[in-house]
PDB file of C-alpha atoms in Angstrom:
ATOM      1  CA  UNK A  16      85.532 119.196  79.242  1.00 65.00           C
ATOM      2  CA  UNK A  17      87.040 116.924  81.900  1.00 67.00           C
ATOM      3  CA  UNK A  18      88.235 118.397  85.161  1.00 68.00           C
ATOM      4  CA  UNK A  19      91.830 117.708  86.053  1.00 73.00           C
ATOM      5  CA  UNK A  20      91.994 116.664  89.689  1.00 72.00           C
ATOM      6  CA  UNK A  21      95.155 116.986  91.731  1.00 78.00           C
ATOM      7  CA  UNK A  22      96.662 113.822  93.155  1.00 80.00           C
ATOM      8  CA  UNK A  23      94.400 113.102  96.120  1.00 81.00           C
ATOM      9  CA  UNK A  24      95.195 111.175  99.276  1.00 85.00           C
ATOM     10  CA  UNK A  25      92.806 110.322 102.072  1.00 89.00           C
ATOM     11  CA  UNK A  26      93.216 112.793 104.912  1.00 92.00           C
ATOM     12  CA  UNK A  27      91.268 111.327 107.801  1.00 95.00           C
ATOM     13  CA  UNK A  28      88.076 109.337 108.157  1.00 96.00           C
ATOM     14  CA  UNK A  29      85.151 110.508 110.309  1.00 97.00           C
ATOM     15  CA  UNK A  30      82.788 107.922 111.780  1.00 97.00           C
ATOM     16  CA  UNK A  31      79.499 108.406 113.591  1.00 96.00           C
ATOM     17  CA  UNK A  32      79.292 106.327 116.768  1.00 97.00           C
ATOM     18  CA  UNK A  33      76.694 105.816 119.482  1.00 96.00           C
ATOM     19  CA  UNK A  34      79.000 105.758 122.514  1.00 97.00           C
ATOM     20  CA  UNK A  35      82.155 107.849 122.219  1.00 97.00           C
ATOM     21  CA  UNK A  36      83.938 106.384 125.243  1.00 98.00           C
ATOM     22  CA  UNK A  37      83.327 102.814 124.137  1.00 97.00           C
ATOM     23  CA  UNK A  38      84.490 103.564 120.592  1.00 98.00           C
ATOM     24  CA  UNK A  39      87.612 105.455 121.672  1.00 98.00           C
ATOM     25  CA  UNK A  40      88.524 102.521 123.920  1.00 98.00           C
ATOM     26  CA  UNK A  41      87.951 100.033 121.097  1.00 98.00           C
ATOM     27  CA  UNK A  42      90.006 101.878 118.475  1.00 98.00           C
ATOM     28  CA  UNK A  43      92.830 102.533 120.927  1.00 98.00           C
ATOM     29  CA  UNK A  44      92.995  98.972 122.276  1.00 97.00           C
ATOM     30  CA  UNK A  45      92.200  97.041 119.103  1.00 97.00           C
ATOM     31  CA  UNK A  46      94.082  99.112 116.528  1.00 97.00           C
ATOM     32  CA  UNK A  47      96.611 101.048 118.602  1.00 97.00           C
ATOM     33  CA  UNK A  48      95.439 104.583 117.842  1.00 98.00           C
ATOM     34  CA  UNK A  49      96.528 107.432 120.118  1.00 98.00           C
ATOM     35  CA  UNK A  50      93.998 109.906 121.464  1.00 98.00           C
ATOM     36  CA  UNK A  51      95.071 113.262 120.029  1.00 98.00           C
ATOM     37  CA  UNK A  52      92.261 115.395 121.446  1.00 98.00           C
ATOM     38  CA  UNK A  53      88.556 115.929 121.518  1.00 97.00           C
ATOM     39  CA  UNK A  54      85.646 116.988 123.678  1.00 95.00           C
ATOM     40  CA  UNK A  55      82.325 115.622 124.966  1.00 94.00           C
ATOM     41  CA  UNK A  56      80.998 114.382 121.629  1.00 96.00           C
ATOM     42  CA  UNK A  57      84.051 113.919 119.426  1.00 98.00           C
ATOM     43  CA  UNK A  58      87.571 112.495 119.519  1.00 98.00           C
ATOM     44  CA  UNK A  59      90.610 112.778 117.294  1.00 98.00           C
ATOM     45  CA  UNK A  60      92.642 109.579 116.944  1.00 98.00           C
ATOM     46  CA  UNK A  61      95.951 109.190 115.194  1.00 98.00           C
ATOM     47  CA  UNK A  62      99.382 107.674 114.905  1.00 96.00           C
ATOM     48  CA  UNK A  63     102.563 109.520 115.858  1.00 96.00           C
ATOM     49  CA  UNK A  64     100.634 112.779 116.135  1.00 97.00           C
ATOM     50  CA  UNK A  65      99.033 112.479 112.676  1.00 97.00           C
ATOM     51  CA  UNK A  66      95.230 112.568 112.598  1.00 98.00           C
ATOM     52  CA  UNK A  67      93.764 109.428 111.000  1.00 97.00           C
ATOM     53  CA  UNK A  68      90.283 108.970 112.476  1.00 98.00           C
ATOM     54  CA  UNK A  69      87.643 111.186 114.038  1.00 98.00           C
ATOM     55  CA  UNK A  70      84.787 109.749 116.049  1.00 98.00           C
ATOM     56  CA  UNK A  71      81.558 111.706 116.396  1.00 97.00           C
ATOM     57  CA  UNK A  72      78.916 110.698 118.933  1.00 97.00           C
ATOM     58  CA  UNK A  73      75.868 111.734 116.955  1.00 94.00           C
ATOM     59  CA  UNK A  74      74.179 108.475 116.001  1.00 89.00           C
ATOM     60  CA  UNK A  75      71.594 106.093 117.338  1.00 89.00           C
ATOM     61  CA  UNK A  76      71.155 102.476 116.381  1.00 85.00           C
ATOM     62  CA  UNK A  77      73.720 100.367 114.550  1.00 84.00           C
ATOM     63  CA  UNK A  78      75.591 100.529 111.271  1.00 86.00           C
ATOM     64  CA  UNK A  79      73.481  99.336 108.353  1.00 88.00           C
ATOM     65  CA  UNK A  80      75.070  97.733 105.322  1.00 85.00           C
ATOM     66  CA  UNK A  81      71.746  98.320 103.566  1.00 87.00           C
ATOM     67  CA  UNK A  82      72.029 102.126 103.553  1.00 88.00           C
ATOM     68  CA  UNK A  83      74.087 104.136 101.089  1.00 89.00           C
ATOM     69  CA  UNK A  84      77.408 105.272 102.479  1.00 91.00           C
ATOM     70  CA  UNK A  85      80.415 103.540 103.945  1.00 90.00           C
ATOM     71  CA  UNK A  86      80.865  99.894 102.902  1.00 93.00           C
ATOM     72  CA  UNK A  87      83.892  99.219 105.089  1.00 95.00           C
ATOM     73  CA  UNK A  88      86.984 100.952 106.386  1.00 96.00           C
ATOM     74  CA  UNK A  89      90.317  99.332 105.602  1.00 96.00           C
ATOM     75  CA  UNK A  90      93.649  99.831 107.356  1.00 97.00           C
ATOM     76  CA  UNK A  91      96.876  98.718 105.684  1.00 97.00           C
ATOM     77  CA  UNK A  92      99.820  97.419 107.693  1.00 97.00           C
ATOM     78  CA  UNK A  93     103.308  96.478 106.503  1.00 97.00           C
ATOM     79  CA  UNK A  94     103.104  92.689 106.630  1.00 98.00           C
ATOM     80  CA  UNK A  95     101.025  89.678 107.624  1.00 97.00           C
ATOM     81  CA  UNK A  96     102.754  89.459 111.012  1.00 97.00           C
ATOM     82  CA  UNK A  97     101.206  92.823 111.876  1.00 97.00           C
ATOM     83  CA  UNK A  98      97.797  91.611 110.675  1.00 98.00           C
ATOM     84  CA  UNK A  99      98.135  88.596 112.947  1.00 97.00           C
ATOM     85  CA  UNK A 100      99.182  90.820 115.871  1.00 97.00           C
ATOM     86  CA  UNK A 101      95.941  92.810 115.447  1.00 98.00           C
ATOM     87  CA  UNK A 102      94.027  89.531 115.146  1.00 98.00           C
ATOM     88  CA  UNK A 103      95.477  88.372 118.481  1.00 97.00           C
ATOM     89  CA  UNK A 104      94.388  91.577 120.227  1.00 97.00           C
ATOM     90  CA  UNK A 105      90.904  91.371 118.692  1.00 98.00           C
ATOM     91  CA  UNK A 106      90.492  87.804 119.919  1.00 97.00           C
ATOM     92  CA  UNK A 107      91.641  88.862 123.415  1.00 97.00           C
ATOM     93  CA  UNK A 108      88.971  91.597 123.317  1.00 97.00           C
ATOM     94  CA  UNK A 109      86.324  89.047 122.309  1.00 97.00           C
ATOM     95  CA  UNK A 110      85.781  90.503 118.839  1.00 97.00           C
ATOM     96  CA  UNK A 111      84.335  88.038 116.327  1.00 94.00           C
ATOM     97  CA  UNK A 112      86.117  87.852 112.997  1.00 96.00           C
ATOM     98  CA  UNK A 113      84.031  87.524 109.855  1.00 94.00           C
ATOM     99  CA  UNK A 114      86.258  84.643 108.678  1.00 94.00           C
ATOM    100  CA  UNK A 115      88.329  82.257 110.811  1.00 89.00           C
ATOM    101  CA  UNK A 116      91.446  84.372 110.386  1.00 94.00           C
ATOM    102  CA  UNK A 117      93.534  85.797 107.565  1.00 97.00           C
ATOM    103  CA  UNK A 118      91.997  85.400 104.120  1.00 97.00           C
ATOM    104  CA  UNK A 119      93.273  86.387 100.677  1.00 97.00           C
ATOM    105  CA  UNK A 120      91.511  89.266  98.948  1.00 96.00           C
ATOM    106  CA  UNK A 121      90.696  86.880  96.106  1.00 95.00           C
ATOM    107  CA  UNK A 122      91.926  83.514  94.897  1.00 94.00           C
ATOM    108  CA  UNK A 123      95.683  83.671  94.266  1.00 92.00           C
ATOM    109  CA  UNK A 124      96.059  87.239  95.532  1.00 95.00           C
ATOM    110  CA  UNK A 125      99.121  88.110  97.581  1.00 97.00           C
ATOM    111  CA  UNK A 126      97.170  90.675  99.609  1.00 97.00           C
ATOM    112  CA  UNK A 127      94.829  89.705 102.401  1.00 97.00           C
ATOM    113  CA  UNK A 128      93.794  90.319 105.950  1.00 97.00           C
ATOM    114  CA  UNK A 129      91.136  90.076 108.612  1.00 98.00           C
ATOM    115  CA  UNK A 130      87.579  91.387 108.655  1.00 97.00           C
ATOM    116  CA  UNK A 131      85.542  92.362 111.721  1.00 97.00           C
ATOM    117  CA  UNK A 132      83.197  95.038 113.076  1.00 96.00           C
ATOM    118  CA  UNK A 133      83.550  97.756 115.682  1.00 97.00           C
ATOM    119  CA  UNK A 134      81.100  98.111 118.610  1.00 96.00           C
ATOM    120  CA  UNK A 135      78.583  99.922 116.365  1.00 95.00           C
ATOM    121  CA  UNK A 136      78.774  97.284 113.634  1.00 94.00           C
ATOM    122  CA  UNK A 137      80.971  99.382 111.309  1.00 96.00           C
ATOM    123  CA  UNK A 138      82.788  96.930 109.059  1.00 96.00           C
ATOM    124  CA  UNK A 139      86.584  97.054 109.322  1.00 97.00           C
ATOM    125  CA  UNK A 140      89.531  95.388 107.636  1.00 98.00           C
ATOM    126  CA  UNK A 141      93.229  95.186 108.499  1.00 98.00           C
ATOM    127  CA  UNK A 142      95.321  93.897 105.623  1.00 97.00           C
ATOM    128  CA  UNK A 143      98.837  93.522 104.264  1.00 98.00           C
ATOM    129  CA  UNK A 144      99.664  93.968 100.566  1.00 98.00           C
ATOM    130  CA  UNK A 145     101.696  90.741 100.397  1.00 98.00           C
ATOM    131  CA  UNK A 146     102.045  87.374 102.108  1.00 97.00           C
ATOM    132  CA  UNK A 147      98.480  86.028 101.929  1.00 97.00           C
ATOM    133  CA  UNK A 148      98.766  84.038  98.698  1.00 95.00           C
ATOM    134  CA  UNK A 149      98.457  80.743 100.606  1.00 95.00           C
ATOM    135  CA  UNK A 150      95.473  81.894 102.673  1.00 95.00           C
ATOM    136  CA  UNK A 151      91.968  80.774 101.706  1.00 94.00           C
ATOM    137  CA  UNK A 152      89.837  83.004  99.492  1.00 94.00           C
ATOM    138  CA  UNK A 153      86.249  82.589 100.754  1.00 91.00           C
ATOM    139  CA  UNK A 154      84.675  83.954  97.575  1.00 89.00           C
ATOM    140  CA  UNK A 155      86.998  82.624  94.858  1.00 86.00           C
ATOM    141  CA  UNK A 156      87.818  85.330  92.340  1.00 88.00           C
ATOM    142  CA  UNK A 157      85.374  87.832  93.899  1.00 89.00           C
ATOM    143  CA  UNK A 158      86.916  90.370  96.279  1.00 90.00           C
ATOM    144  CA  UNK A 159      86.697  89.102  99.852  1.00 90.00           C
ATOM    145  CA  UNK A 160      86.304  92.643 101.195  1.00 87.00           C
ATOM    146  CA  UNK A 161      83.109  93.105  99.200  1.00 86.00           C
ATOM    147  CA  UNK A 162      81.066  90.386 100.868  1.00 84.00           C
ATOM    148  CA  UNK A 163      80.845  91.004 104.583  1.00 80.00           C
TER     149      UNK A 163
END
């Protein structure tokens, strides 16, 4: 017997961080989230009053791509101009991008974006569903988001 699941949508994402203040500042400045609430060891971040991200200060060390769990967190925007606006802010903040700029998700794909890490090394992506077909695809037909 196969279970019938209702149509699911992601509610919010919770991330463990090492320094709550630093992470709140990063996500607000780099990605434009609003601080919706919180306390000493957690913060609720969102857009237009809607919760999108919770940060929990309950970790030590740095994100490890070698441990089971989150591979990367991706945020979709409307178009490539918005991706480039985020890229500009990230560069002003001194954040290193994984690639030189916007890359296609795979060779010939219309979707693409930028890849970078937060202060704890959590891998992040900001992408648009269209407009990147002329951007380079660093890994050919393999999905760009899978190899950083």
